[in-house]
PDB file of C-alpha atoms and ligand atoms in Angstrom:
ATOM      1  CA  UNK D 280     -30.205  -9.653 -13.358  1.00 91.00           C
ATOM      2  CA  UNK D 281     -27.005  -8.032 -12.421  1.00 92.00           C
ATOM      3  CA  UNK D 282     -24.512  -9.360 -10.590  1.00 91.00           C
ATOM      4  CA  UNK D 283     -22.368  -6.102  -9.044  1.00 90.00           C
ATOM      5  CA  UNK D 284     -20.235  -8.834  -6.639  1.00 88.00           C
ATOM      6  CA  UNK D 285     -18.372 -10.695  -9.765  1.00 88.00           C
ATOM      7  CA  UNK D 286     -14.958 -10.307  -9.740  1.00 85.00           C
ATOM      8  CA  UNK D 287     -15.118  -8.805  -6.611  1.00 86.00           C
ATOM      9  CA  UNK D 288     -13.349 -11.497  -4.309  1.00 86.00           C
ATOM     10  CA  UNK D 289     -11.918 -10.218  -0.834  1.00 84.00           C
ATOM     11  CA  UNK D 290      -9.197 -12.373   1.038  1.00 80.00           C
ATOM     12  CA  UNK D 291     -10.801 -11.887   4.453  1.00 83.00           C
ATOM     13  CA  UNK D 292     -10.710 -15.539   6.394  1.00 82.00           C
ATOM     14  CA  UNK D 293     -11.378 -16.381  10.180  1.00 82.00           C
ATOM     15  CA  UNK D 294      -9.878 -19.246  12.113  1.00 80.00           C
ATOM     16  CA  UNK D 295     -13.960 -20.693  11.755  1.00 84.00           C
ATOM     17  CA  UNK D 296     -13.894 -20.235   7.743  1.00 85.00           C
ATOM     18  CA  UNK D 297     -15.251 -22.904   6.225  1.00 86.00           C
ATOM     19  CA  UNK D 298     -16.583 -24.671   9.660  1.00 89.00           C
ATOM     20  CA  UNK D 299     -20.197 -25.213   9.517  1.00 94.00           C
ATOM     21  CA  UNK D 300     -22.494 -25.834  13.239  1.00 94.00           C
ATOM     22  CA  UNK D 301     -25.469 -27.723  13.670  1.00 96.00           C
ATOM     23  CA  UNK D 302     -27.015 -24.901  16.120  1.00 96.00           C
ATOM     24  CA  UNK D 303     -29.992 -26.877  16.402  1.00 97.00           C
ATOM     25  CA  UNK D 304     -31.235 -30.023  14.288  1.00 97.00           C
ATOM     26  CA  UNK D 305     -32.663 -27.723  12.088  1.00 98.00           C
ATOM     27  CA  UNK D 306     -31.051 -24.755  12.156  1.00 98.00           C
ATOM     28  CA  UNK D 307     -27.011 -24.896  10.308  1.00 98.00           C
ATOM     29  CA  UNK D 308     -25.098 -22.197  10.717  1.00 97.00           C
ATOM     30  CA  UNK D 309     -22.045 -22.259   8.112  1.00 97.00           C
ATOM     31  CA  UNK D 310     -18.807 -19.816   8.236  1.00 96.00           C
ATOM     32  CA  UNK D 311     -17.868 -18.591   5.105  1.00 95.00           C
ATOM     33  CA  UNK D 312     -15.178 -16.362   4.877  1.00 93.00           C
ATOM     34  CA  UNK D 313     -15.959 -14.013   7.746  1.00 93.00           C
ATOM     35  CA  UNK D 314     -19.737 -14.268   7.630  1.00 96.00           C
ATOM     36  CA  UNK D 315     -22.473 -16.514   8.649  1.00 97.00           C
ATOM     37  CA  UNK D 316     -24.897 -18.256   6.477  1.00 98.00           C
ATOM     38  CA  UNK D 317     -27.704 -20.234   7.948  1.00 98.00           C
ATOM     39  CA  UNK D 318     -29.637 -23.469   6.942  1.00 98.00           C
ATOM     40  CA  UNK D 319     -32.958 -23.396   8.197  1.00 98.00           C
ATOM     41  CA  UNK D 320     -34.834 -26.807   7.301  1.00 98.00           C
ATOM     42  CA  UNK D 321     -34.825 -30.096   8.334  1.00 94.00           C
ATOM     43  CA  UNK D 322     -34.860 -32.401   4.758  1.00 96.00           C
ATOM     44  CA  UNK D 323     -33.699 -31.945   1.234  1.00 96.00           C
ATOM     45  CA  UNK D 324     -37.062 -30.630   0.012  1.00 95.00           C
ATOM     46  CA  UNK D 325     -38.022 -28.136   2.900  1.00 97.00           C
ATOM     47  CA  UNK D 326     -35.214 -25.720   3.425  1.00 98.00           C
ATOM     48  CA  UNK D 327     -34.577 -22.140   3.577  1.00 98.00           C
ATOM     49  CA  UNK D 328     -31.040 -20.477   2.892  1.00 98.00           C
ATOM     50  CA  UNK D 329     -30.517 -17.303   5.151  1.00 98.00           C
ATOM     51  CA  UNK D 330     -27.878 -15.191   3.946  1.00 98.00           C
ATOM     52  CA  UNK D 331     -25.559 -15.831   0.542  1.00 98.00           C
ATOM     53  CA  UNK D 332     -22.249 -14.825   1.829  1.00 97.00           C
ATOM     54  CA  UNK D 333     -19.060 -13.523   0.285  1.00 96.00           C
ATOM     55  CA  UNK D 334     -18.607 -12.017  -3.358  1.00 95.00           C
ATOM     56  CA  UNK D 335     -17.204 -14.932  -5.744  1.00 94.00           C
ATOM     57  CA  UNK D 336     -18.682 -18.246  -2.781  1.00 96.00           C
ATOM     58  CA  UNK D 337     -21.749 -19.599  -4.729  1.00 97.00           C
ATOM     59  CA  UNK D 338     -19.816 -22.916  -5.573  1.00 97.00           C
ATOM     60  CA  UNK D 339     -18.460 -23.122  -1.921  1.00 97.00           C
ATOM     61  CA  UNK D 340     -22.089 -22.726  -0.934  1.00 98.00           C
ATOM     62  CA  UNK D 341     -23.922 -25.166  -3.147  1.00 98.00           C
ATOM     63  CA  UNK D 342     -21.218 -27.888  -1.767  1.00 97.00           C
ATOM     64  CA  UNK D 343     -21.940 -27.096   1.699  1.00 97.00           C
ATOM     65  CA  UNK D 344     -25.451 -27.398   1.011  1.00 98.00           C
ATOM     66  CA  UNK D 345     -25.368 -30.847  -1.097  1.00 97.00           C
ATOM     67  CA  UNK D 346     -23.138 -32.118   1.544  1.00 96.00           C
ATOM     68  CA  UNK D 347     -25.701 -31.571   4.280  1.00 97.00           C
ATOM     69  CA  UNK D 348     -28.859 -32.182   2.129  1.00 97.00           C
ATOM     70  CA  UNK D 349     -27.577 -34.264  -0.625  1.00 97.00           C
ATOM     71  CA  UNK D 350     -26.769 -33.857  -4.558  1.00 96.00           C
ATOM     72  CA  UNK D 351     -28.500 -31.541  -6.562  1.00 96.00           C
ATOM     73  CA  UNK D 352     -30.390 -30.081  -3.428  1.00 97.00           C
ATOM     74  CA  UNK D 353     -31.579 -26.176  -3.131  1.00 97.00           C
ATOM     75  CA  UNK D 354     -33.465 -24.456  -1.196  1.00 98.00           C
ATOM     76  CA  UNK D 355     -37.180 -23.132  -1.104  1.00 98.00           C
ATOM     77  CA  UNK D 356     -36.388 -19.854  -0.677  1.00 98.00           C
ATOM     78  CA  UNK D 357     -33.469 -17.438   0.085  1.00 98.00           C
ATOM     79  CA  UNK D 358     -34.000 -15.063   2.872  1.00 98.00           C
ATOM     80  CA  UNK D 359     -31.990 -11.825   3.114  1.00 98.00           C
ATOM     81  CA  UNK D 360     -31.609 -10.529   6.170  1.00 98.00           C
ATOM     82  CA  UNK D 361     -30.053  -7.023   4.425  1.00 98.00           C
ATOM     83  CA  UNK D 362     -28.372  -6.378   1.465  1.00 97.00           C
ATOM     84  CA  UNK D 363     -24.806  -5.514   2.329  1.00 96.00           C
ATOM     85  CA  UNK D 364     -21.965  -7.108   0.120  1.00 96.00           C
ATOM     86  CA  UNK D 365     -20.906  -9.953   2.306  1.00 96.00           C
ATOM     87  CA  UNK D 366     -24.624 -11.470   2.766  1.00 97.00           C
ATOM     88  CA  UNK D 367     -25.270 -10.992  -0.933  1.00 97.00           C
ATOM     89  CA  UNK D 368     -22.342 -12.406  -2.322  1.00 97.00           C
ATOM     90  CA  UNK D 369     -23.498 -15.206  -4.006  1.00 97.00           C
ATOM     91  CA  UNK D 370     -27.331 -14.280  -4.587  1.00 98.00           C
ATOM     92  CA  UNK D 371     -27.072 -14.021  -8.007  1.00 98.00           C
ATOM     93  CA  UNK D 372     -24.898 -16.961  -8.995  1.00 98.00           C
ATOM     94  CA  UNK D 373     -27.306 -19.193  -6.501  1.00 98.00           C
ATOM     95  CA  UNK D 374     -30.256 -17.310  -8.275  1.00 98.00           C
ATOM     96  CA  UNK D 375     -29.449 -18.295 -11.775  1.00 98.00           C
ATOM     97  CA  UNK D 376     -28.549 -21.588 -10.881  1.00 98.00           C
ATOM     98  CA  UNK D 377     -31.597 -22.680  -8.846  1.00 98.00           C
ATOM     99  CA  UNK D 378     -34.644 -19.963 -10.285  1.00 98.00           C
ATOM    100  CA  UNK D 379     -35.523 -19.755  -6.131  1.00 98.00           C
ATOM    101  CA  UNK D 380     -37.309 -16.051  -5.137  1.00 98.00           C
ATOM    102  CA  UNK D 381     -35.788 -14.599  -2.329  1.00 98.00           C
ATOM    103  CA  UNK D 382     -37.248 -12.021   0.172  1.00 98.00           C
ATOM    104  CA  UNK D 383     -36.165  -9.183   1.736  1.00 98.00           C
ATOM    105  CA  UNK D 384     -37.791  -6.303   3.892  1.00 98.00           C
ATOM    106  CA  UNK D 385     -39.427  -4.023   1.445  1.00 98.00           C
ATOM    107  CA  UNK D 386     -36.600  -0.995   2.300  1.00 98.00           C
ATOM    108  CA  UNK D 387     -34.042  -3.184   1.403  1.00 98.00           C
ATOM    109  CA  UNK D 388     -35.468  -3.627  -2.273  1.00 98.00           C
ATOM    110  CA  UNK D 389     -33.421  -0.657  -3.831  1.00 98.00           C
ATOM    111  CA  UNK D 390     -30.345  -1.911  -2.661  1.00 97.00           C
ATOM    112  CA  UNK D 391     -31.412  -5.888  -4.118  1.00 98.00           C
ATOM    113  CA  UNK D 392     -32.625  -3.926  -7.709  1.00 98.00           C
ATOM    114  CA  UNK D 393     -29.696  -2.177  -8.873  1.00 96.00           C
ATOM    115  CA  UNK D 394     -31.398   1.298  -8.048  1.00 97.00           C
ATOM    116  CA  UNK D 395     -29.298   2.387  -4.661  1.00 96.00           C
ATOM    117  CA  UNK D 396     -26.115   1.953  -3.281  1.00 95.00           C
ATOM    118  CA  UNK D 397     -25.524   1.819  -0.134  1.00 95.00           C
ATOM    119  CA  UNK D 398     -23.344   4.528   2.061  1.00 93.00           C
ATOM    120  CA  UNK D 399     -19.777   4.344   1.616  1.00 93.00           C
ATOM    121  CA  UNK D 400     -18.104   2.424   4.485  1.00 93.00           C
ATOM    122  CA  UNK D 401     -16.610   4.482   6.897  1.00 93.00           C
ATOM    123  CA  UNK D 402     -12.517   3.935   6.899  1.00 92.00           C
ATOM    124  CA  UNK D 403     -12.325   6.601   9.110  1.00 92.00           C
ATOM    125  CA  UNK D 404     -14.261   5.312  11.944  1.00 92.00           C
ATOM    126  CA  UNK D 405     -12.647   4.131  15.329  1.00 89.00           C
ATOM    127  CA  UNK D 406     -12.482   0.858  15.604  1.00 84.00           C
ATOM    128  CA  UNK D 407      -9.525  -1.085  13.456  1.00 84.00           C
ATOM    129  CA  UNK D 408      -7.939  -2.716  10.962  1.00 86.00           C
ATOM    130  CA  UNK D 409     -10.790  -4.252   8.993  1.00 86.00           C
ATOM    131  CA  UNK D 410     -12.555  -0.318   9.542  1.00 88.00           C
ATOM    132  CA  UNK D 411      -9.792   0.725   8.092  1.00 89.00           C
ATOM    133  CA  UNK D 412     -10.244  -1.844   5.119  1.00 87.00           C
ATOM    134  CA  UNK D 413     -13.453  -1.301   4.623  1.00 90.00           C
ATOM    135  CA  UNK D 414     -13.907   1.031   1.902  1.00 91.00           C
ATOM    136  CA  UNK D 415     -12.300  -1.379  -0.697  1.00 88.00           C
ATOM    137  CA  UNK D 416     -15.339  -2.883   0.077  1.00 91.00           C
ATOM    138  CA  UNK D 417     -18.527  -3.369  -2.820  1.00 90.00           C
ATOM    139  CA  UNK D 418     -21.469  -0.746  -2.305  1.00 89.00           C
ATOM    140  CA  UNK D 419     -23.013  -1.027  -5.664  1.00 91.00           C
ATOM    141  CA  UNK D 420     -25.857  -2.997  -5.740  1.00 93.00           C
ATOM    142  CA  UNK D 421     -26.943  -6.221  -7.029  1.00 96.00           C
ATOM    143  CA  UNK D 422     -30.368  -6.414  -9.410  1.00 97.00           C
ATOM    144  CA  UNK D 423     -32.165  -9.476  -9.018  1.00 98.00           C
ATOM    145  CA  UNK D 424     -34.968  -8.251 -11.041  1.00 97.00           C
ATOM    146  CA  UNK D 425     -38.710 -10.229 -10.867  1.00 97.00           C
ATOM    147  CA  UNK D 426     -36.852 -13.152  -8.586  1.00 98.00           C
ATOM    148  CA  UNK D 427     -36.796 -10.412  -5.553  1.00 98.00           C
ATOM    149  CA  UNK D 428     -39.717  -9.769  -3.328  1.00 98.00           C
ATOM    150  CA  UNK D 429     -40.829  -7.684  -0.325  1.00 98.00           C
ATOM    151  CA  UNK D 430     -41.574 -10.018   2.752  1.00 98.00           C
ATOM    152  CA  UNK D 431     -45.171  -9.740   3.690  1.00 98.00           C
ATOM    153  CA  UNK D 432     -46.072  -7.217   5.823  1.00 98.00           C
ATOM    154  CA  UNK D 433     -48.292  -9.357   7.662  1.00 98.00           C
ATOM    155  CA  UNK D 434     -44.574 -10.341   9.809  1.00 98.00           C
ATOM    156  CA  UNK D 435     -44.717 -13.934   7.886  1.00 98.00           C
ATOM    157  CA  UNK D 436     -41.611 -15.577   6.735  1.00 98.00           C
ATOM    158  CA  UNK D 437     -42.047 -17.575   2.884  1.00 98.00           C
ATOM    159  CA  UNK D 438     -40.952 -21.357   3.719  1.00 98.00           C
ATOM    160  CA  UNK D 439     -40.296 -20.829   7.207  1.00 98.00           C
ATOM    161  CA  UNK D 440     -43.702 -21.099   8.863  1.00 96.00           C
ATOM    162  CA  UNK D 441     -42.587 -21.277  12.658  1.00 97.00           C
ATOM    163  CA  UNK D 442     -40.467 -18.276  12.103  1.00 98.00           C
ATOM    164  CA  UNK D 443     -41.518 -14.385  12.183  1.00 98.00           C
ATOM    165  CA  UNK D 444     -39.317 -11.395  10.969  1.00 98.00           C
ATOM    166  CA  UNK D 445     -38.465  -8.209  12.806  1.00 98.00           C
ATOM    167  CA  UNK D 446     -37.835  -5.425  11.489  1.00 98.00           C
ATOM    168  CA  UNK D 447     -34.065  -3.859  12.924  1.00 98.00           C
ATOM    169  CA  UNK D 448     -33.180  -1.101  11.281  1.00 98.00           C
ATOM    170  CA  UNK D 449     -29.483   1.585  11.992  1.00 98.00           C
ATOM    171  CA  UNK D 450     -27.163  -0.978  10.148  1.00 97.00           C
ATOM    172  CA  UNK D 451     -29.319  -1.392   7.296  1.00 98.00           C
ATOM    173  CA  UNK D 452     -32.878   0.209   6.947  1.00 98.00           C
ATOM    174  CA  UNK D 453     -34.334  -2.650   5.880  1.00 98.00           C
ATOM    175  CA  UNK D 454     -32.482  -5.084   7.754  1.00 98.00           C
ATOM    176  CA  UNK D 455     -34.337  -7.945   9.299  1.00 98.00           C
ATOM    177  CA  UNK D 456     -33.900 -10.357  12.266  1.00 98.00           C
ATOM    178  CA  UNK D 457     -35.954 -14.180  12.309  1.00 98.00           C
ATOM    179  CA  UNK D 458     -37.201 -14.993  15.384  1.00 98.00           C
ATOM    180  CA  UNK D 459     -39.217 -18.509  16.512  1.00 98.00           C
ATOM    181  CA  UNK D 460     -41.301 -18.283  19.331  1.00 98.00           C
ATOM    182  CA  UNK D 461     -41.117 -22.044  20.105  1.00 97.00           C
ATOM    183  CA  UNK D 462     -37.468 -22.774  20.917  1.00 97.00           C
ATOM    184  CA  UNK D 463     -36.634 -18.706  20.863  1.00 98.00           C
ATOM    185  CA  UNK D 464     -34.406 -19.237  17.882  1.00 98.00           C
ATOM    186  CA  UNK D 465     -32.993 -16.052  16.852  1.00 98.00           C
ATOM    187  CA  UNK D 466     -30.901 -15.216  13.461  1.00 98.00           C
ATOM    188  CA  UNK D 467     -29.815 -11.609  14.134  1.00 98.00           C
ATOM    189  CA  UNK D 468     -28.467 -11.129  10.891  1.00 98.00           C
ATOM    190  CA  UNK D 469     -26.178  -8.185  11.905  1.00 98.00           C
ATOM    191  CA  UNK D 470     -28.395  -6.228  14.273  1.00 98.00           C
ATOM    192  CA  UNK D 471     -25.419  -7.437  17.076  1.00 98.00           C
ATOM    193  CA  UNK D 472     -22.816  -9.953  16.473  1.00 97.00           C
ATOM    194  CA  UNK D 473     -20.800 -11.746  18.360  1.00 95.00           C
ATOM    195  CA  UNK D 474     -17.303 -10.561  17.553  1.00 88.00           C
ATOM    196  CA  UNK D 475     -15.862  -6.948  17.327  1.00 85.00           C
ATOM    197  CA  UNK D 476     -15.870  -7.174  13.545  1.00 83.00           C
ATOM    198  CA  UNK D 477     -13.784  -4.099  13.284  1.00 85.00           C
ATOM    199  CA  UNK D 478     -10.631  -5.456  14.617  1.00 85.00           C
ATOM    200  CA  UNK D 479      -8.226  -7.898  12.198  1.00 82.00           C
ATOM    201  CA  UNK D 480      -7.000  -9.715  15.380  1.00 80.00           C
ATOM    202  CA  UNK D 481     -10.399 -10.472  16.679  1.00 83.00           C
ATOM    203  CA  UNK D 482     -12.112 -11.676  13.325  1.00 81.00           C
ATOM    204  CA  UNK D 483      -8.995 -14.048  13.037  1.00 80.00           C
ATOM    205  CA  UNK D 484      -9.567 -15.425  16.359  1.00 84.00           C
ATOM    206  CA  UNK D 485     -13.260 -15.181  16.311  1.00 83.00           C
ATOM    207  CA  UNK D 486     -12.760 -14.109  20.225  1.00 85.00           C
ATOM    208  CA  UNK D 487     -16.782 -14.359  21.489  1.00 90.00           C
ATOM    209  CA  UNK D 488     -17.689 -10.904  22.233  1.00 90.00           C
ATOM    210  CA  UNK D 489     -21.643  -9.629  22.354  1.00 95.00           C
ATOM    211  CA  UNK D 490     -20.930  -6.273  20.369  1.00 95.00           C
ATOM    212  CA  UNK D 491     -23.016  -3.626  18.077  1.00 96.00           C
ATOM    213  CA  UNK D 492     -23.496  -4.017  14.578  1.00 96.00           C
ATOM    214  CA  UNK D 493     -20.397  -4.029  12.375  1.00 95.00           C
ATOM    215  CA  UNK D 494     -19.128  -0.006  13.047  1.00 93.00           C
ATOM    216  CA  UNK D 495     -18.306   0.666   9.015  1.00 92.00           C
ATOM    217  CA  UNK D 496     -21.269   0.441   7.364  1.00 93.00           C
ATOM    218  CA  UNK D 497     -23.736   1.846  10.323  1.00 96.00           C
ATOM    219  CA  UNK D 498     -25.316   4.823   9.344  1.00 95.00           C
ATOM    220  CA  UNK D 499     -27.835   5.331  11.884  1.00 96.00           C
ATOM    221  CA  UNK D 500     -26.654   4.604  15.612  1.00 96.00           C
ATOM    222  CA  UNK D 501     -29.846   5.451  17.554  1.00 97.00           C
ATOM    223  CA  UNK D 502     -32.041   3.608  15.145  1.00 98.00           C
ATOM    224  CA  UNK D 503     -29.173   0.258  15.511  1.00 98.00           C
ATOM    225  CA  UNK D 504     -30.007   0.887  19.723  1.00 98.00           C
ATOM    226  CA  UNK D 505     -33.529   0.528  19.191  1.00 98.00           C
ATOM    227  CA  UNK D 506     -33.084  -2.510  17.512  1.00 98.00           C
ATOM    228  CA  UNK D 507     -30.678  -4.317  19.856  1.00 98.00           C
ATOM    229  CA  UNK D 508     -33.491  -3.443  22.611  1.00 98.00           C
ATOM    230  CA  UNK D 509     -36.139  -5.160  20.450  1.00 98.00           C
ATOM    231  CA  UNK D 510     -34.392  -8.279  20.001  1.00 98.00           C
ATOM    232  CA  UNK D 511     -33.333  -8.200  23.716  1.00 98.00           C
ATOM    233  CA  UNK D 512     -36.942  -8.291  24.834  1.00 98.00           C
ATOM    234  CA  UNK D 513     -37.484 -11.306  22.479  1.00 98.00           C
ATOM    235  CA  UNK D 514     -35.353 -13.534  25.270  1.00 98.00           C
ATOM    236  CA  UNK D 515     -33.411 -15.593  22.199  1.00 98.00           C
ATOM    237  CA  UNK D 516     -32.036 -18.390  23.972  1.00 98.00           C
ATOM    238  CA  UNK D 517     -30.010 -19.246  20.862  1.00 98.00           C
ATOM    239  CA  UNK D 518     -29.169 -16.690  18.304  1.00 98.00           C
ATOM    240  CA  UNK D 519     -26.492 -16.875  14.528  1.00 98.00           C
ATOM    241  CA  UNK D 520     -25.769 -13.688  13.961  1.00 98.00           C
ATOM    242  CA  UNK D 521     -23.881 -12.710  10.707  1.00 97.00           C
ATOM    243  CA  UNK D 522     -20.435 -12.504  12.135  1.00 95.00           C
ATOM    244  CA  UNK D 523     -18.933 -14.284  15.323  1.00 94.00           C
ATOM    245  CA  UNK D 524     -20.279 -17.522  16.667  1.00 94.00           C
ATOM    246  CA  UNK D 525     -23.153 -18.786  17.736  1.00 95.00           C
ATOM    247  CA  UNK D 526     -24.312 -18.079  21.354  1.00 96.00           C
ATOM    248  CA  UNK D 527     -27.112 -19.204  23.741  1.00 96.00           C
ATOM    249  CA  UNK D 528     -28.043 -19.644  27.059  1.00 96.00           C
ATOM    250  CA  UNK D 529     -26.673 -17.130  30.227  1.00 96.00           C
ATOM    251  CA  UNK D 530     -23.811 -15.546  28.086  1.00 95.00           C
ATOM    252  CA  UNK D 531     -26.568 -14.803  25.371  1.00 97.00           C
ATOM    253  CA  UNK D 532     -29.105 -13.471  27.862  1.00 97.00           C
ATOM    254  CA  UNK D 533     -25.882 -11.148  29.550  1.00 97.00           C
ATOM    255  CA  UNK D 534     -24.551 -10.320  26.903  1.00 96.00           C
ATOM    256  CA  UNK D 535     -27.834  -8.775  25.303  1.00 98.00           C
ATOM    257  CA  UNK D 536     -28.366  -6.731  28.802  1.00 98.00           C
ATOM    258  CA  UNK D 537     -24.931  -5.428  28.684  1.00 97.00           C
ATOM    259  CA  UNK D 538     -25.141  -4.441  25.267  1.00 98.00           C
ATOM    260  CA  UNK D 539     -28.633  -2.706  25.449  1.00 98.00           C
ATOM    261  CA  UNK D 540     -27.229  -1.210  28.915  1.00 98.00           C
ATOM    262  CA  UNK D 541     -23.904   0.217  27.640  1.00 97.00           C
ATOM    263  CA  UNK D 542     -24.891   0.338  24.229  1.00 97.00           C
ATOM    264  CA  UNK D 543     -23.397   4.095  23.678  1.00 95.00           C
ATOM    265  CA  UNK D 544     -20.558   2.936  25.324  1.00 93.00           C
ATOM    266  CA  UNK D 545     -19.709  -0.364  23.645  1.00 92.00           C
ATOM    267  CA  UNK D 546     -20.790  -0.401  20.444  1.00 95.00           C
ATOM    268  CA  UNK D 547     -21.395   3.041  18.803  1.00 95.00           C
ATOM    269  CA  UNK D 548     -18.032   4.626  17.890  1.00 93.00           C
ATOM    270  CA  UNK D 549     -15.807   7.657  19.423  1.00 92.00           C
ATOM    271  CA  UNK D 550     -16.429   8.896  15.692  1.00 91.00           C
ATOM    272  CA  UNK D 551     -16.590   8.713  12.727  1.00 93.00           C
ATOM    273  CA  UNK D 552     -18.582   9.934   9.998  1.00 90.00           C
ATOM    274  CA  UNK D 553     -22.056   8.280  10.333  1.00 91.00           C
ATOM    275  CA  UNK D 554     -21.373   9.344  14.424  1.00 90.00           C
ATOM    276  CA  UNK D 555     -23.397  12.179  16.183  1.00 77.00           C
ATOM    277  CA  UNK D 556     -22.234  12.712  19.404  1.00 65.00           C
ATOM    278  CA  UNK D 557     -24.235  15.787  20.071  1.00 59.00           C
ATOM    279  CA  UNK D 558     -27.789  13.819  19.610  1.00 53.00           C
TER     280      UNK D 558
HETATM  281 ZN1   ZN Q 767     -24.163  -5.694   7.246  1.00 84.50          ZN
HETATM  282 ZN1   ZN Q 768     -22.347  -8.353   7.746  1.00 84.50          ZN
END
């Protein structure tokens, strides 16, 4: 394994760093940094962790998780809903220390086996200060080797057998959203979020604010559309995504129209470098 996030700490905090939210009894949604992680489980020895947060977290993360499931807990699984610095952070620390597989959609696998790197960010693109940030940000990509696989096709999720994945490609192509029919649980990993992630001011306050996928590292805007429009016609009532906090009910279900509605409007950029107007 290789581990391209050591060393590479980033001192990027929100107001809700370090808060964690019982979303529903078993579904834990934990701040770290500026992203979301999410607990998915309801006892010590049946849990999933979604998401492995920030470059340099992994002890942050195993306390958060032994102080919600006990001492020397870990998790089945980890599920990746893409492989972009700030939700891989930690994978390969928490991999060595607890031997777990995790899964990820099948186009994310370069980017999880050192053999792509993503895009560069895109400083140039309109939005603000943490746009403008963003290419200090890691690209190269981790290698988890044998403990990496492809989630199975058949729309299954390993360890989380109420849950289904969907596929939402444009800020990742192999990003992934978890849906559960039962309670309409959604984990949107970034597909939308719920703050403007490109603005300093509004990550700090963690203002709530349906909004497209994080502007920087988008690379294809029409593809990011279709996939707010998928999860839309899901009907989440509840849904984590990977920045902002969680939402529900009637500003969920309005917020979702708005964004499918004014989605060129809203959320894809004036430019930019991953922008084409002229589609
Ligand atoms: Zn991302
Ligand atoms: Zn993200």
């Amino acid at each position: 394994m290789h581990d391209a996030m050591e060393n590479k700490f980033l001192p990027l905090y929100t107001i809700a760093s370090g808060v964690g939210v019982e979303v529903l009894p078993d579904l834990y949604s934990y701040t770290n940094q500026i992203v979301n992680i999410c607990l998915v489980g309801d006892s010590a020895d049946n849990f999933v962790l979604v998401d492995t947060g920030m470059p340099e977290s992994s002890e942050r993360l195993v306390r958060v998780i032994e102080e919600r499931f006990g001492e020397n807990s870990k998790p089945k699984a980890i599920i990746l809903t893409h492989g972009h610095f700030d939700h891989t952070g930690a994978v390969v620390d928490l991999v060595k220390k607890w031997g777990v597989n995790v899964y990820a959609h099948e186009k994310e696998l370069p980017f999880l086996t050192g053999k792509e790197s993503y895009p560069d960010p895109d400083g140039t693109v309109e939005g603000g200060l943490v746009a403008k940030m963003s290419p200090m940000f890691p690209t190269d990509p981790v290698d988890l080797g044998r403990f990496v696989e492809a989630l199975p096709p058949d729309g299954t999720v390993p360890d989380m057998p109420e849950w289904k994945w969907v596929h939402t490609p444009g800020h990742a192509p192999g990003q992934v959203a978890l849906f559960r029919e039962k309670d309409r649980a959604l984990i949107a990993g970034d597909t939308f979020v719920t703050v403007k992630q490109e603005s300093l001011y509004k990550v700090l306050t963690q203002e709530l604010e349906i909004n497209g996928p994080p502007r920087y590292l988008t690379t294809d805007w029409m593809a990011a559309w279709e996939s707010v429009k998928k999860v839309a016609a899901l009907h989440p009532s509840v849904a984590v995504t990977g920045h902002g906090v969680p939402v529900g009910g009637a500003e969920l279900k309005e917020g979702l129209e708005q964004l499918v509605r004014d989605f060129e409007k809203v959320a894809i950029p004036e430019f930019g470098k991953y922008v084409d107007r002229n589609h």
